[in-house]
Short mmCIF file of C-alpha atoms and ligand atoms in Angstrom, two decimals:
data_model
loop_
_atom_site.label_atom_id
_atom_site.label_comp_id
_atom_site.label_asym_id
_atom_site.label_seq_id
_atom_site.Cartn_x
_atom_site.Cartn_y
_atom_site.Cartn_z
CA MET A 122 -27.90 -37.70 4.64
CA SER A 123 -31.06 -37.61 2.63
CA GLU A 124 -34.42 -38.05 4.41
CA THR A 125 -36.47 -41.09 3.78
CA ILE A 126 -40.06 -40.40 2.61
CA LEU A 127 -42.55 -43.35 2.53
CA VAL A 128 -45.00 -42.87 -0.34
CA VAL A 129 -48.18 -44.88 0.29
CA GLU A 130 -50.40 -44.85 -2.77
CA ASP A 131 -52.37 -47.54 -4.33
CA GLU A 132 -52.74 -46.25 -7.85
CA PRO A 133 -49.42 -47.20 -10.03
CA SER A 134 -49.01 -44.14 -11.80
CA LEU A 135 -49.49 -41.55 -9.03
CA GLN A 136 -47.19 -43.54 -6.88
CA GLU A 137 -44.63 -43.78 -9.62
CA THR A 138 -44.89 -39.88 -10.27
CA LEU A 139 -44.85 -39.04 -6.56
CA ALA A 140 -41.47 -41.22 -5.94
CA TYR A 141 -40.12 -39.89 -9.00
CA ASN A 142 -40.54 -36.05 -8.20
CA LEU A 143 -39.38 -36.66 -4.65
CA GLN A 144 -36.29 -38.52 -5.57
CA LYS A 145 -35.40 -35.81 -8.04
CA GLN A 146 -35.42 -33.43 -4.98
CA GLY A 147 -32.76 -35.62 -3.34
CA TYR A 148 -35.00 -37.58 -0.93
CA THR A 149 -34.74 -41.10 -0.58
CA VAL A 150 -38.09 -42.84 -1.42
CA GLU A 151 -39.90 -45.94 -0.46
CA THR A 152 -43.11 -47.00 -1.52
CA ALA A 153 -46.18 -48.87 -0.40
CA GLY A 154 -49.43 -49.82 -2.13
CA SER A 155 -51.59 -51.05 0.67
CA GLY A 156 -52.31 -50.15 4.14
CA LEU A 157 -50.64 -53.36 5.57
CA ALA A 158 -47.59 -52.81 3.57
CA ALA A 159 -47.56 -49.12 4.81
CA LEU A 160 -47.65 -50.34 8.50
CA GLU A 161 -44.84 -52.78 7.59
CA ALA A 162 -42.78 -50.31 5.89
CA ALA A 163 -43.29 -47.55 8.39
CA ARG A 164 -42.08 -49.81 11.32
CA ARG A 165 -39.25 -50.99 9.28
CA LEU A 166 -37.90 -47.76 7.95
CA ARG A 167 -38.77 -45.44 10.38
CA PRO A 168 -39.17 -42.83 7.50
CA ASP A 169 -38.89 -38.94 8.19
CA LEU A 170 -42.01 -38.27 6.58
CA ILE A 171 -45.06 -40.42 5.19
CA LEU A 172 -47.31 -39.44 2.22
CA LEU A 173 -50.43 -41.26 2.94
CA ASP A 174 -53.50 -42.02 0.43
CA ILE A 175 -56.84 -42.36 2.27
CA MET A 176 -58.28 -44.83 -0.01
CA LEU A 177 -56.30 -48.00 0.23
CA PRO A 178 -56.79 -51.65 0.05
CA GLU A 179 -56.73 -53.76 3.36
CA LEU A 180 -56.65 -51.10 5.79
CA ASP A 181 -57.51 -47.31 4.90
CA GLY A 182 -55.05 -44.52 5.45
CA VAL A 183 -56.91 -43.07 8.37
CA GLU A 184 -56.51 -46.47 10.21
CA VAL A 185 -52.83 -46.57 9.08
CA CYS A 186 -52.22 -43.06 10.47
CA LYS A 187 -54.03 -43.87 13.79
CA THR A 188 -52.09 -47.02 14.40
CA LEU A 189 -48.92 -45.27 13.84
CA ARG A 190 -49.60 -42.73 16.26
CA ARG A 191 -50.83 -45.26 18.77
CA GLU A 192 -47.45 -46.79 18.29
CA SER A 193 -45.75 -43.39 19.11
CA PHE A 194 -44.48 -42.94 15.50
CA GLN A 195 -43.43 -39.00 15.61
CA SER A 196 -42.57 -38.26 11.98
CA PRO A 197 -44.95 -36.08 9.97
CA ILE A 198 -47.72 -37.60 8.05
CA ILE A 199 -49.38 -35.86 5.26
CA MET A 200 -52.62 -37.30 3.96
CA LEU A 201 -53.69 -37.34 0.16
CA THR A 202 -57.51 -36.92 0.03
CA ALA A 203 -59.70 -37.35 -3.03
CA ARG A 204 -63.11 -36.13 -1.80
CA ASP A 205 -64.63 -33.57 0.63
CA ASP A 206 -66.01 -36.19 3.01
CA GLU A 207 -62.32 -37.58 3.30
CA ILE A 208 -61.20 -34.25 4.33
CA ASP A 209 -63.91 -34.07 6.94
CA ARG A 210 -62.56 -37.49 8.23
CA VAL A 211 -58.84 -36.04 8.18
CA VAL A 212 -59.80 -32.69 9.81
CA GLY A 213 -62.57 -33.41 12.04
CA LEU A 214 -61.34 -36.53 13.62
CA GLU A 215 -58.12 -36.36 15.78
CA ILE A 216 -56.26 -38.81 13.72
CA GLY A 217 -52.85 -37.39 14.14
CA ALA A 218 -52.04 -36.27 10.55
CA ASP A 219 -50.06 -33.18 10.24
CA ASP A 220 -51.49 -31.75 6.92
CA TYR A 221 -53.40 -32.90 4.07
CA LEU A 222 -53.36 -32.44 0.48
CA THR A 223 -56.61 -32.67 -1.78
CA LYS A 224 -56.29 -34.36 -5.09
CA PRO A 225 -55.52 -33.22 -7.62
CA PHE A 226 -52.43 -31.48 -6.44
CA SER A 227 -49.51 -29.82 -8.13
CA MET A 228 -46.00 -31.19 -7.53
CA ARG A 229 -45.10 -27.64 -6.27
CA GLU A 230 -47.69 -27.64 -3.73
CA LEU A 231 -46.61 -31.15 -2.60
CA MET A 232 -42.75 -30.05 -2.28
CA ALA A 233 -43.70 -26.90 -0.43
CA ARG A 234 -45.73 -29.09 2.04
CA VAL A 235 -43.38 -31.77 2.41
CA LYS A 236 -40.23 -29.15 3.04
CA ALA A 237 -42.37 -27.27 5.62
CA GLN A 238 -43.16 -30.56 7.41
CA LEU A 239 -39.49 -31.43 7.53
CA ARG A 240 -38.18 -28.15 8.53
CA ARG A 241 -40.62 -28.19 11.33
CA THR A 242 -39.52 -31.54 12.56
CA LEU A 243 -36.13 -30.24 12.55
CA LEU A 244 -37.01 -27.12 14.51
CA ILE A 245 -38.82 -29.06 17.07
CA ARG A 246 -35.88 -31.53 17.31
CA ASP A 247 -33.25 -28.52 18.01
CA GLU A 248 -35.47 -27.15 20.70
CA MET A 249 -35.76 -30.17 22.40
CA GLU A 250 -32.21 -30.83 22.43
CA ARG A 251 -31.50 -27.20 23.76
CA LEU A 252 -33.98 -27.62 26.39
CA GLN A 253 -32.42 -30.95 27.45
CA SER A 254 -28.84 -29.56 27.66
CA GLU A 255 -30.25 -26.79 29.76
CA ASP A 256 -32.40 -29.28 32.14
CA TYR A 257 -29.10 -31.15 32.45
CA LEU A 258 -27.17 -28.11 33.71
CA ARG A 259 -29.74 -27.56 36.08
CA ALA A 260 -29.76 -31.25 37.32
CA SER A 261 -26.86 -30.22 39.55
CA ALA A 262 -29.19 -28.46 41.69
CA PRO A 263 -31.08 -30.54 44.05
CA PRO A 264 -34.25 -31.80 42.46
CA ALA A 265 -37.51 -30.50 43.52
CA LEU A 266 -39.14 -33.72 45.19
CA GLN A 267 -42.26 -32.00 46.47
CA SER A 268 -45.18 -31.94 44.15
CA ALA A 269 -46.22 -28.59 44.99
CA ARG A 270 -44.22 -25.67 43.24
CA SER A 271 -44.80 -22.25 44.29
CA PHE A 272 -44.14 -19.10 42.43
CA GLY A 273 -44.86 -16.19 44.76
CA ASN A 274 -48.61 -16.45 45.61
CA LEU A 275 -49.26 -18.81 42.95
CA THR A 276 -48.83 -22.68 43.63
CA ILE A 277 -49.23 -25.62 41.45
CA ASN A 278 -49.80 -28.95 43.10
CA GLU A 279 -49.23 -31.63 40.30
CA THR A 280 -50.29 -34.52 42.50
CA ARG A 281 -53.86 -32.98 42.98
CA ARG A 282 -53.82 -31.03 39.51
CA GLU A 283 -54.71 -28.08 41.63
CA VAL A 284 -53.56 -24.43 41.10
CA THR A 285 -53.93 -22.04 43.87
CA LEU A 286 -53.46 -17.89 43.89
CA ASN A 287 -53.35 -16.39 47.21
CA ASN A 288 -54.31 -19.84 48.46
CA GLN A 289 -57.71 -19.73 46.78
CA PRO A 290 -58.05 -22.64 44.10
CA LEU A 291 -58.21 -21.38 40.53
CA ALA A 292 -60.74 -22.97 38.00
CA LEU A 293 -58.46 -23.85 35.15
CA LYS A 294 -59.67 -25.66 31.99
CA PRO A 295 -57.54 -28.85 31.38
CA GLN A 296 -55.40 -27.43 28.56
CA GLU A 297 -54.78 -24.40 30.70
CA TYR A 298 -53.72 -26.62 33.35
CA ASP A 299 -51.31 -28.46 31.34
CA LEU A 300 -50.02 -25.34 29.55
CA LEU A 301 -49.19 -23.67 32.85
CA THR A 302 -47.32 -26.83 34.22
CA PHE A 303 -45.41 -26.98 31.01
CA PHE A 304 -44.36 -23.50 31.43
CA ALA A 305 -43.54 -24.07 35.28
CA GLU A 306 -41.29 -27.05 34.16
CA HIS A 307 -39.36 -24.73 31.56
CA ARG A 308 -39.24 -21.73 33.99
CA GLY A 309 -36.93 -18.89 32.58
CA GLN A 310 -36.70 -20.72 29.11
CA MET A 311 -38.03 -19.21 25.90
CA LEU A 312 -40.59 -21.55 24.36
CA THR A 313 -41.58 -21.03 20.69
CA ARG A 314 -45.48 -21.23 20.00
CA GLU A 315 -44.84 -24.20 17.66
CA PHE A 316 -43.02 -25.92 20.54
CA ILE A 317 -45.76 -25.32 22.94
CA LEU A 318 -48.28 -26.42 20.69
CA GLU A 319 -46.35 -29.83 19.74
CA ARG A 320 -45.55 -30.68 23.47
CA VAL A 321 -48.88 -29.53 25.39
CA TRP A 322 -51.42 -30.26 22.55
CA GLY A 323 -49.37 -33.05 21.03
CA TRP A 324 -49.52 -34.85 17.89
CA ASP A 325 -53.38 -35.42 17.59
CA TYR A 326 -53.88 -31.74 17.23
CA ILE A 327 -54.43 -30.09 13.74
CA GLY A 328 -54.08 -26.38 14.57
CA ASP A 329 -51.92 -23.47 14.40
CA SER A 330 -50.03 -21.47 16.80
CA ARG A 331 -52.68 -19.14 17.52
CA THR A 332 -54.33 -21.61 19.68
CA VAL A 333 -51.34 -21.17 22.14
CA ASP A 334 -51.73 -17.32 22.12
CA VAL A 335 -55.72 -17.70 22.76
CA HIS A 336 -54.78 -19.90 25.85
CA VAL A 337 -52.16 -17.65 27.03
CA ARG A 338 -54.45 -14.85 26.94
CA TRP A 339 -56.95 -17.02 29.09
CA LEU A 340 -54.16 -17.92 31.52
CA ARG A 341 -52.83 -14.48 32.16
CA GLN A 342 -56.35 -13.43 32.95
CA LYS A 343 -56.27 -16.04 35.76
CA ILE A 344 -53.00 -15.66 36.92
CA GLU A 345 -51.62 -12.28 36.14
CA THR A 346 -52.31 -9.19 38.64
CA ASP A 347 -52.39 -7.17 35.45
CA SER A 348 -53.27 -9.20 32.20
CA ALA A 349 -52.46 -6.29 30.04
CA ASN A 350 -49.06 -5.96 31.68
CA PRO A 351 -47.95 -9.48 32.19
CA THR A 352 -44.96 -10.27 34.41
CA ARG A 353 -45.49 -14.01 34.91
CA ILE A 354 -45.91 -15.38 31.24
CA VAL A 355 -43.94 -12.58 29.25
CA THR A 356 -44.03 -12.39 25.43
CA VAL A 357 -40.69 -12.61 23.72
CA ARG A 358 -40.71 -10.54 20.82
CA GLY A 359 -40.33 -12.57 17.54
CA GLY A 360 -39.89 -15.73 19.63
CA GLY A 361 -42.65 -16.99 22.02
CA TYR A 362 -43.32 -17.09 25.50
CA ARG A 363 -41.26 -17.27 28.51
CA PHE A 364 -42.43 -18.21 32.18
CA GLU A 365 -40.92 -15.82 34.90
CA GLY A 366 -42.37 -17.52 37.80
CA1 CA B 247 -56.10 -44.71 -3.44
#
């Protein structure tokens, strides 16, 4: 089963070149030449990846990208930019794109980015399936109905969005709180940085997995007895992190 890629480019010769090269690599390719045609094709085809030019007639690529993300379209979107000010729009604003390429680019570079994005999607899908099956096994245990979860002297009250340590409220930044609750929901499970980034920061975020490391470090300083020798959020060598409780 070959992956479907939607190529959105209004310049006929570039659209043709992109489609030709992607087909040669074994992908199924559909094309669109305007923003509205892109939205229509994305909704109809649910492609595995979109190459999206920014300068398009009717509706530009930034608007197309934002609209699709609002509609919970989850496949990777690689923006094609021509000028520096366009790069600023893609990177500076949280429009929900996963990557961008600056024209002119080589086909080799394009293929590498496409492959990387498709591989990332696959890894995340696998990890979600694994976690869901682990959660399913746990579901035979009585569900925790109370909104507060305690891990020793650490308590997370999700109704009040409050975390206490030794009954003292902890000042956590929103992202730290989200990261901690995400860990708590998956206690004992190894979580990769990529997966954490995807689930806690979401599709709107263009960043790398070092963001996760930085927030883990901050969180450790707040919830670990000795942040240099963490026992709550442990590092899994070559993997990611595991919350022990
Ligand atoms: Ca264009």
